[in-house]
PDB file of C-alpha atoms and ligand atoms in Angstrom:
ATOM      1  CA  MET A   2     113.109  91.771  86.998  1.00 97.00           C
ATOM      2  CA  LYS A   3     111.989  93.800  84.028  1.00 98.00           C
ATOM      3  CA  ILE A   4     111.633  97.597  83.970  1.00 98.00           C
ATOM      4  CA  ILE A   5     109.390  99.224  81.376  1.00 98.00           C
ATOM      5  CA  ILE A   6     109.465 103.011  81.006  1.00 98.00           C
ATOM      6  CA  VAL A   7     106.636 104.707  79.119  1.00 98.00           C
ATOM      7  CA  ASN A   8     105.665 108.297  78.526  1.00 98.00           C
ATOM      8  CA  ASP A   9     103.040 109.167  81.086  1.00 98.00           C
ATOM      9  CA  ALA A  10     100.602 107.887  83.711  1.00 98.00           C
ATOM     10  CA  ARG A  11      98.034 106.963  81.105  1.00 98.00           C
ATOM     11  CA  ASP A  12     100.527 104.810  79.214  1.00 98.00           C
ATOM     12  CA  VAL A  13     101.529 103.084  82.466  1.00 98.00           C
ATOM     13  CA  GLY A  14      97.880 102.096  82.869  1.00 98.00           C
ATOM     14  CA  VAL A  15      97.579 100.945  79.256  1.00 98.00           C
ATOM     15  CA  LYS A  16     100.719  98.788  79.452  1.00 98.00           C
ATOM     16  CA  ALA A  17      99.634  97.166  82.727  1.00 98.00           C
ATOM     17  CA  ALA A  18      96.127  96.523  81.403  1.00 98.00           C
ATOM     18  CA  GLU A  19      97.567  94.841  78.285  1.00 97.00           C
ATOM     19  CA  LEU A  20      99.670  92.533  80.448  1.00 98.00           C
ATOM     20  CA  VAL A  21      96.660  91.614  82.586  1.00 98.00           C
ATOM     21  CA  VAL A  22      94.543  90.833  79.535  1.00 96.00           C
ATOM     22  CA  LYS A  23      97.330  88.608  78.168  1.00 97.00           C
ATOM     23  CA  GLU A  24      97.235  86.581  81.394  1.00 97.00           C
ATOM     24  CA  VAL A  25      93.431  86.385  81.429  1.00 96.00           C
ATOM     25  CA  ILE A  26      93.471  85.039  77.871  1.00 95.00           C
ATOM     26  CA  LYS A  27      95.907  82.326  79.031  1.00 96.00           C
ATOM     27  CA  LYS A  28      93.904  81.496  82.170  1.00 97.00           C
ATOM     28  CA  LYS A  29      90.197  82.315  82.310  1.00 95.00           C
ATOM     29  CA  ASN A  30      89.909  81.927  86.074  1.00 97.00           C
ATOM     30  CA  LEU A  31      93.026  83.954  86.866  1.00 98.00           C
ATOM     31  CA  VAL A  32      93.448  84.966  90.517  1.00 98.00           C
ATOM     32  CA  LEU A  33      94.171  88.683  90.501  1.00 98.00           C
ATOM     33  CA  GLY A  34      95.625  90.670  93.373  1.00 98.00           C
ATOM     34  CA  LEU A  35      94.335  94.223  93.075  1.00 98.00           C
ATOM     35  CA  ALA A  36      95.468  97.614  94.359  1.00 98.00           C
ATOM     36  CA  THR A  37      93.884 101.010  94.977  1.00 97.00           C
ATOM     37  CA  GLY A  38      95.285 104.568  94.788  1.00 95.00           C
ATOM     38  CA  GLY A  39      95.751 107.381  92.309  1.00 95.00           C
ATOM     39  CA  THR A  40      98.289 105.467  90.198  1.00 97.00           C
ATOM     40  CA  VAL A  41      95.946 102.636  89.320  1.00 98.00           C
ATOM     41  CA  ILE A  42      92.984 104.756  88.165  1.00 98.00           C
ATOM     42  CA  PRO A  43      94.232 104.916  84.522  1.00 98.00           C
ATOM     43  CA  PHE A  44      95.008 101.198  84.750  1.00 98.00           C
ATOM     44  CA  TYR A  45      91.406 100.303  85.653  1.00 98.00           C
ATOM     45  CA  ARG A  46      90.125 102.670  82.962  1.00 98.00           C
ATOM     46  CA  SER A  47      92.272 100.928  80.323  1.00 98.00           C
ATOM     47  CA  LEU A  48      91.408  97.483  81.602  1.00 97.00           C
ATOM     48  CA  VAL A  49      87.677  98.189  81.465  1.00 97.00           C
ATOM     49  CA  GLY A  50      88.130  99.518  77.905  1.00 97.00           C
ATOM     50  CA  LEU A  51      90.116  96.478  76.776  1.00 95.00           C
ATOM     51  CA  VAL A  52      87.724  94.004  78.395  1.00 94.00           C
ATOM     52  CA  LYS A  53      84.808  95.635  76.546  1.00 92.00           C
ATOM     53  CA  ASN A  54      86.503  96.195  73.170  1.00 93.00           C
ATOM     54  CA  LYS A  55      88.177  92.811  72.952  1.00 85.00           C
ATOM     55  CA  LYS A  56      85.217  91.064  74.593  1.00 87.00           C
ATOM     56  CA  ILE A  57      87.447  89.486  77.208  1.00 91.00           C
ATOM     57  CA  ASP A  58      85.503  87.140  79.466  1.00 91.00           C
ATOM     58  CA  PHE A  59      86.043  88.323  83.014  1.00 91.00           C
ATOM     59  CA  SER A  60      83.308  86.229  84.577  1.00 92.00           C
ATOM     60  CA  TYR A  61      85.623  83.522  85.914  1.00 94.00           C
ATOM     61  CA  ILE A  62      88.195  85.895  87.428  1.00 96.00           C
ATOM     62  CA  ARG A  63      88.808  85.732  91.166  1.00 97.00           C
ATOM     63  CA  SER A  64      90.240  88.792  92.927  1.00 98.00           C
ATOM     64  CA  PHE A  65      91.757  89.692  96.267  1.00 98.00           C
ATOM     65  CA  ASN A  66      92.382  93.316  97.184  1.00 98.00           C
ATOM     66  CA  LEU A  67      95.549  94.255  98.992  1.00 98.00           C
ATOM     67  CA  ASP A  68      94.261  96.293 101.871  1.00 98.00           C
ATOM     68  CA  GLU A  69      91.498  98.237 103.588  1.00 98.00           C
ATOM     69  CA  TYR A  70      91.263 100.883 106.308  1.00 98.00           C
ATOM     70  CA  VAL A  71      90.147  99.805 109.766  1.00 98.00           C
ATOM     71  CA  GLY A  72      86.844 101.391 110.774  1.00 97.00           C
ATOM     72  CA  LEU A  73      85.428 102.304 107.334  1.00 96.00           C
ATOM     73  CA  ASN A  74      82.515 100.334 105.978  1.00 94.00           C
ATOM     74  CA  LYS A  75      82.040  99.302 102.353  1.00 94.00           C
ATOM     75  CA  LYS A  76      79.604 102.115 101.639  1.00 96.00           C
ATOM     76  CA  ASP A  77      81.961 104.810 102.891  1.00 96.00           C
ATOM     77  CA  LYS A  78      83.226 106.762  99.875  1.00 96.00           C
ATOM     78  CA  ARG A  79      86.724 106.754 101.326  1.00 96.00           C
ATOM     79  CA  SER A  80      86.925 102.973 101.694  1.00 97.00           C
ATOM     80  CA  PHE A  81      88.959 100.961  99.228  1.00 98.00           C
ATOM     81  CA  TYR A  82      85.931  98.771  98.575  1.00 98.00           C
ATOM     82  CA  TYR A  83      84.038 101.835  97.364  1.00 98.00           C
ATOM     83  CA  PHE A  84      87.005 102.802  95.168  1.00 97.00           C
ATOM     84  CA  MET A  85      87.132  99.350  93.594  1.00 98.00           C
ATOM     85  CA  ASN A  86      83.422  99.208  92.995  1.00 97.00           C
ATOM     86  CA  LYS A  87      83.407 102.647  91.386  1.00 98.00           C
ATOM     87  CA  ASN A  88      86.493 102.161  89.211  1.00 98.00           C
ATOM     88  CA  PHE A  89      86.286  98.508  88.326  1.00 97.00           C
ATOM     89  CA  PHE A  90      83.823  95.979  89.751  1.00 96.00           C
ATOM     90  CA  SER A  91      80.728  97.878  88.625  1.00 96.00           C
ATOM     91  CA  LYS A  92      82.138  98.192  85.101  1.00 96.00           C
ATOM     92  CA  VAL A  93      83.029  94.599  84.229  1.00 94.00           C
ATOM     93  CA  SER A  94      81.028  91.403  84.393  1.00 91.00           C
ATOM     94  CA  ILE A  95      82.892  89.941  87.339  1.00 93.00           C
ATOM     95  CA  TRP A  96      80.968  87.694  89.747  1.00 94.00           C
ATOM     96  CA  MET A  97      80.926  89.509  93.084  1.00 94.00           C
ATOM     97  CA  ARG A  98      81.013  86.168  94.905  1.00 95.00           C
ATOM     98  CA  ASN A  99      84.546  85.784  93.508  1.00 97.00           C
ATOM     99  CA  VAL A 100      85.643  89.189  94.806  1.00 97.00           C
ATOM    100  CA  TYR A 101      87.452  88.944  98.128  1.00 98.00           C
ATOM    101  CA  PHE A 102      88.003  91.983 100.321  1.00 98.00           C
ATOM    102  CA  LEU A 103      89.370  92.590 103.797  1.00 98.00           C
ATOM    103  CA  ASN A 104      86.645  93.865 106.114  1.00 98.00           C
ATOM    104  CA  GLY A 105      87.980  96.739 108.209  1.00 97.00           C
ATOM    105  CA  MET A 106      84.788  96.612 110.295  1.00 98.00           C
ATOM    106  CA  ALA A 107      85.155  92.948 111.304  1.00 98.00           C
ATOM    107  CA  LYS A 108      84.591  92.283 115.018  1.00 97.00           C
ATOM    108  CA  ASN A 109      87.770  90.274 115.287  1.00 98.00           C
ATOM    109  CA  LEU A 110      90.409  91.730 112.985  1.00 98.00           C
ATOM    110  CA  ASP A 111      92.931  88.966 113.699  1.00 98.00           C
ATOM    111  CA  VAL A 112      90.446  86.300 112.612  1.00 98.00           C
ATOM    112  CA  GLU A 113      89.538  88.392 109.553  1.00 98.00           C
ATOM    113  CA  CYS A 114      93.210  88.557 108.498  1.00 98.00           C
ATOM    114  CA  LYS A 115      93.868  84.880 109.198  1.00 98.00           C
ATOM    115  CA  GLU A 116      90.843  83.836 107.132  1.00 98.00           C
ATOM    116  CA  TYR A 117      91.860  86.113 104.266  1.00 98.00           C
ATOM    117  CA  GLU A 118      95.339  84.610 104.183  1.00 98.00           C
ATOM    118  CA  GLU A 119      93.809  81.103 104.254  1.00 98.00           C
ATOM    119  CA  GLY A 120      91.407  82.104 101.480  1.00 98.00           C
ATOM    120  CA  ILE A 121      94.337  83.060  99.248  1.00 98.00           C
ATOM    121  CA  ASN A 122      96.147  79.805 100.036  1.00 98.00           C
ATOM    122  CA  ASN A 123      93.047  77.657  99.558  1.00 98.00           C
ATOM    123  CA  ILE A 124      92.407  79.095  96.105  1.00 97.00           C
ATOM    124  CA  GLY A 125      95.967  78.171  95.100  1.00 98.00           C
ATOM    125  CA  GLY A 126      97.639  81.563  95.543  1.00 98.00           C
ATOM    126  CA  ILE A 127      97.558  84.776  93.542  1.00 98.00           C
ATOM    127  CA  ASP A 128      98.501  84.473  89.865  1.00 98.00           C
ATOM    128  CA  LEU A 129      99.062  88.139  89.149  1.00 98.00           C
ATOM    129  CA  GLN A 130      99.458  90.885  91.714  1.00 99.00           C
ATOM    130  CA  ILE A 131      99.135  94.579  90.797  1.00 98.00           C
ATOM    131  CA  LEU A 132     100.897  97.045  93.103  1.00 98.00           C
ATOM    132  CA  GLY A 133     101.507 100.743  93.560  1.00 98.00           C
ATOM    133  CA  ILE A 134     104.279 102.045  95.811  1.00 98.00           C
ATOM    134  CA  GLY A 135     104.105 104.594  98.618  1.00 97.00           C
ATOM    135  CA  ARG A 136     106.636 107.420  98.912  1.00 96.00           C
ATOM    136  CA  ASP A 137     107.974 105.584 101.968  1.00 95.00           C
ATOM    137  CA  GLY A 138     108.465 102.395  99.928  1.00 97.00           C
ATOM    138  CA  HIS A 139     105.364 100.607 101.195  1.00 97.00           C
ATOM    139  CA  ILE A 140     103.533  97.967  99.164  1.00 98.00           C
ATOM    140  CA  GLY A 141      99.960  97.354 100.199  1.00 98.00           C
ATOM    141  CA  PHE A 142     100.110  98.941 103.642  1.00 98.00           C
ATOM    142  CA  ASN A 143     103.372  97.228 104.556  1.00 98.00           C
ATOM    143  CA  GLU A 144     105.168 100.240 105.949  1.00 97.00           C
ATOM    144  CA  PRO A 145     108.942 100.462 106.543  1.00 97.00           C
ATOM    145  CA  GLY A 146     109.948  97.892 109.149  1.00 98.00           C
ATOM    146  CA  SER A 147     107.601  95.208 107.757  1.00 98.00           C
ATOM    147  CA  SER A 148     109.221  91.791 107.656  1.00 97.00           C
ATOM    148  CA  LEU A 149     109.620  89.690 104.539  1.00 97.00           C
ATOM    149  CA  LYS A 150     107.799  86.974 106.473  1.00 98.00           C
ATOM    150  CA  SER A 151     104.778  89.156 107.294  1.00 98.00           C
ATOM    151  CA  LYS A 152     101.318  87.832 106.499  1.00 98.00           C
ATOM    152  CA  THR A 153      97.916  89.497 106.276  1.00 98.00           C
ATOM    153  CA  ARG A 154      97.521  91.539 109.446  1.00 98.00           C
ATOM    154  CA  GLU A 155      96.496  94.777 111.117  1.00 98.00           C
ATOM    155  CA  VAL A 156      99.074  97.576 110.793  1.00 98.00           C
ATOM    156  CA  LEU A 157      99.660 101.169 111.864  1.00 97.00           C
ATOM    157  CA  LEU A 158      99.983 103.652 109.004  1.00 96.00           C
ATOM    158  CA  SER A 159     103.083 105.841 108.721  1.00 94.00           C
ATOM    159  CA  ASP A 160     102.847 109.639 108.924  1.00 95.00           C
ATOM    160  CA  ILE A 161     103.895 109.926 105.255  1.00 93.00           C
ATOM    161  CA  THR A 162     101.120 107.549 104.171  1.00 95.00           C
ATOM    162  CA  ARG A 163      98.492 109.370 106.226  1.00 97.00           C
ATOM    163  CA  LYS A 164      99.614 112.727 104.796  1.00 95.00           C
ATOM    164  CA  ASP A 165      99.558 111.378 101.232  1.00 93.00           C
ATOM    165  CA  ASN A 166      95.993 110.184 101.738  1.00 94.00           C
ATOM    166  CA  VAL A 167      94.647 113.271 103.499  1.00 94.00           C
ATOM    167  CA  LYS A 168      93.299 114.496 100.137  1.00 91.00           C
ATOM    168  CA  PHE A 169      90.668 111.752 100.315  1.00 91.00           C
ATOM    169  CA  PHE A 170      89.616 112.869 103.823  1.00 94.00           C
ATOM    170  CA  SER A 171      88.724 116.507 103.093  1.00 93.00           C
ATOM    171  CA  GLY A 172      92.256 117.608 104.017  1.00 95.00           C
ATOM    172  CA  GLU A 173      91.776 116.770 107.700  1.00 96.00           C
ATOM    173  CA  ILE A 174      94.589 114.601 108.978  1.00 96.00           C
ATOM    174  CA  LYS A 175      92.639 113.570 112.077  1.00 96.00           C
ATOM    175  CA  LYS A 176      90.052 111.927 109.849  1.00 96.00           C
ATOM    176  CA  VAL A 177      92.619 109.663 108.131  1.00 96.00           C
ATOM    177  CA  PRO A 178      92.461 106.241 109.800  1.00 97.00           C
ATOM    178  CA  LYS A 179      95.550 105.288 111.773  1.00 97.00           C
ATOM    179  CA  ARG A 180      95.129 101.562 111.212  1.00 98.00           C
ATOM    180  CA  ALA A 181      94.546  99.290 108.272  1.00 98.00           C
ATOM    181  CA  LEU A 182      94.463  95.635 107.292  1.00 98.00           C
ATOM    182  CA  THR A 183      96.920  94.556 104.634  1.00 98.00           C
ATOM    183  CA  MET A 184      98.224  91.468 102.898  1.00 98.00           C
ATOM    184  CA  GLY A 185     101.728  90.859 104.201  1.00 98.00           C
ATOM    185  CA  ILE A 186     104.954  90.974 102.246  1.00 98.00           C
ATOM    186  CA  SER A 187     105.149  87.179 102.169  1.00 98.00           C
ATOM    187  CA  THR A 188     101.525  87.083 100.934  1.00 98.00           C
ATOM    188  CA  ILE A 189     102.398  89.473  98.100  1.00 98.00           C
ATOM    189  CA  PHE A 190     105.700  87.745  97.380  1.00 98.00           C
ATOM    190  CA  GLY A 191     103.826  84.462  96.986  1.00 98.00           C
ATOM    191  CA  ALA A 192     102.111  85.756  93.828  1.00 98.00           C
ATOM    192  CA  LYS A 193     103.322  84.022  90.681  1.00 98.00           C
ATOM    193  CA  LYS A 194     103.727  87.298  88.801  1.00 98.00           C
ATOM    194  CA  ILE A 195     103.940  90.838  90.201  1.00 99.00           C
ATOM    195  CA  ILE A 196     103.504  94.137  88.351  1.00 99.00           C
ATOM    196  CA  LEU A 197     104.338  97.372  90.201  1.00 99.00           C
ATOM    197  CA  LEU A 198     103.278 100.731  88.781  1.00 98.00           C
ATOM    198  CA  ALA A 199     104.673 104.151  89.668  1.00 98.00           C
ATOM    199  CA  CYS A 200     103.987 107.554  88.165  1.00 98.00           C
ATOM    200  CA  GLY A 201     105.020 111.139  88.709  1.00 98.00           C
ATOM    201  CA  GLU A 202     107.939 113.107  90.059  1.00 98.00           C
ATOM    202  CA  GLY A 203     106.876 112.483  93.648  1.00 97.00           C
ATOM    203  CA  LYS A 204     107.784 108.794  93.257  1.00 98.00           C
ATOM    204  CA  ALA A 205     111.174 109.330  91.530  1.00 98.00           C
ATOM    205  CA  GLU A 206     113.262 109.159  94.693  1.00 98.00           C
ATOM    206  CA  ILE A 207     111.624 106.035  96.138  1.00 98.00           C
ATOM    207  CA  VAL A 208     111.725 104.329  92.727  1.00 98.00           C
ATOM    208  CA  HIS A 209     115.477 104.889  92.634  1.00 98.00           C
ATOM    209  CA  ARG A 210     115.875 103.675  96.232  1.00 98.00           C
ATOM    210  CA  PHE A 211     113.812 100.533  95.903  1.00 98.00           C
ATOM    211  CA  LEU A 212     115.523  99.509  92.677  1.00 98.00           C
ATOM    212  CA  HIS A 213     119.105 100.469  93.520  1.00 97.00           C
ATOM    213  CA  GLY A 214     119.375 100.787  97.300  1.00 97.00           C
ATOM    214  CA  GLU A 215     119.879  98.051  99.837  1.00 98.00           C
ATOM    215  CA  ILE A 216     117.259  95.289  99.972  1.00 98.00           C
ATOM    216  CA  SER A 217     115.854  95.815 103.453  1.00 98.00           C
ATOM    217  CA  GLU A 218     112.787  96.207 105.635  1.00 98.00           C
ATOM    218  CA  GLU A 219     113.350  99.970 105.496  1.00 97.00           C
ATOM    219  CA  VAL A 220     112.094  99.924 101.892  1.00 98.00           C
ATOM    220  CA  PRO A 221     109.567  97.049 101.735  1.00 98.00           C
ATOM    221  CA  ALA A 222     109.267  97.212  97.924  1.00 98.00           C
ATOM    222  CA  SER A 223     113.002  96.402  97.635  1.00 98.00           C
ATOM    223  CA  PHE A 224     112.253  92.754  98.574  1.00 98.00           C
ATOM    224  CA  LEU A 225     110.472  92.358  95.239  1.00 98.00           C
ATOM    225  CA  ARG A 226     113.808  92.520  93.411  1.00 98.00           C
ATOM    226  CA  ARG A 227     114.266  88.900  94.535  1.00 98.00           C
ATOM    227  CA  HIS A 228     110.994  87.763  92.947  1.00 98.00           C
ATOM    228  CA  LYS A 229     111.405  85.603  89.847  1.00 98.00           C
ATOM    229  CA  ASP A 230     108.685  87.271  87.773  1.00 98.00           C
ATOM    230  CA  PHE A 231     108.610  90.952  88.665  1.00 98.00           C
ATOM    231  CA  ILE A 232     107.759  93.762  86.227  1.00 98.00           C
ATOM    232  CA  VAL A 233     108.039  97.480  87.048  1.00 98.00           C
ATOM    233  CA  ILE A 234     106.175  99.954  84.835  1.00 98.00           C
ATOM    234  CA  LEU A 235     107.167 103.610  85.235  1.00 98.00           C
ATOM    235  CA  ASP A 236     106.371 106.860  83.540  1.00 98.00           C
ATOM    236  CA  LYS A 237     109.256 109.163  82.586  1.00 98.00           C
ATOM    237  CA  GLU A 238     108.869 111.274  85.708  1.00 98.00           C
ATOM    238  CA  ALA A 239     108.947 108.343  88.123  1.00 98.00           C
ATOM    239  CA  ALA A 240     111.996 106.995  86.255  1.00 98.00           C
ATOM    240  CA  SER A 241     113.798 110.351  86.199  1.00 97.00           C
ATOM    241  CA  GLU A 242     116.284 109.534  88.980  1.00 97.00           C
ATOM    242  CA  LEU A 243     117.267 106.190  87.490  1.00 96.00           C
ATOM    243  CA  LYS A 244     119.615 107.923  85.057  1.00 72.00           C
ATOM    244  CA  ASN A 245     121.676 109.463  87.849  1.00 54.00           C
TER     245      ASN A 245
HETATM  246  P1  LIG B 310      99.074 106.208  95.015  1.00 93.21           P
HETATM  247  O1  LIG B 310      99.317 105.146  96.158  1.00 93.21           O
HETATM  248  O2  LIG B 310      98.863 105.455  93.768  1.00 93.21           O
HETATM  249  O3  LIG B 310      97.849 106.968  95.453  1.00 93.21           O
HETATM  250  O4  LIG B 310     100.310 107.073  94.952  1.00 93.21           O
HETATM  251  C1  LIG B 310     100.175 104.083  95.927  1.00 93.21           C
HETATM  252  C2  LIG B 310     100.358 103.272  97.189  1.00 93.21           C
HETATM  253  O5  LIG B 310     100.290 103.843  98.287  1.00 93.21           O
HETATM  254  O6  LIG B 310     100.585 102.067  97.078  1.00 93.21           O
END
């Protein structure tokens, strides 16, 4: 495991984007695992900038997103698909047929999850997975209690997660979906390289816990400490409790 501490949220994004570009230069048809959330916005901004300035060819990239809410369609501004399209897909020359996304509107959610998991396996697995972390230690939407063996599946969101996301649902908690589809911990752990980003004071406590506490289902991100190629990029605020 490698921990990189930089100044602020913007620098976290820049560092992560540089690492992604390095991998894309090595492998043109890299399989990327992508994340959504406030933390990764500067990352996508930097990545788009680097791809354009350095003329990086993104047309062979394949991507799988981590998760999606149940019951929101692609066009809904609060869906993760919409987020990805706005912040990334629409800004780089990626072939949309190589963009894989969980469909939270699928008729049979179990089949949807099973096929997604198979899709990842059939393509040869994820080369590089980008992650944020929730204040409850979740990765993707694997909330506390998620097993290391978990695969892509439907999950219930924790109260903390729903509260943290209420800002995207006009402040009305009842509008925040209660269920989501997410890659499992074993799906994420199967990635060849994993980069987790965390920014801000609000993440300081969970960053300390996942890096120094017990490795357990109570803090799903803690499992990543056992991964052989795991990089954590933090800003000073998110790293502030590591000194204690
Ligand atoms: P955030 O979400 O970047 O909006 O804090 C991270 C996550 O929940 O994984």
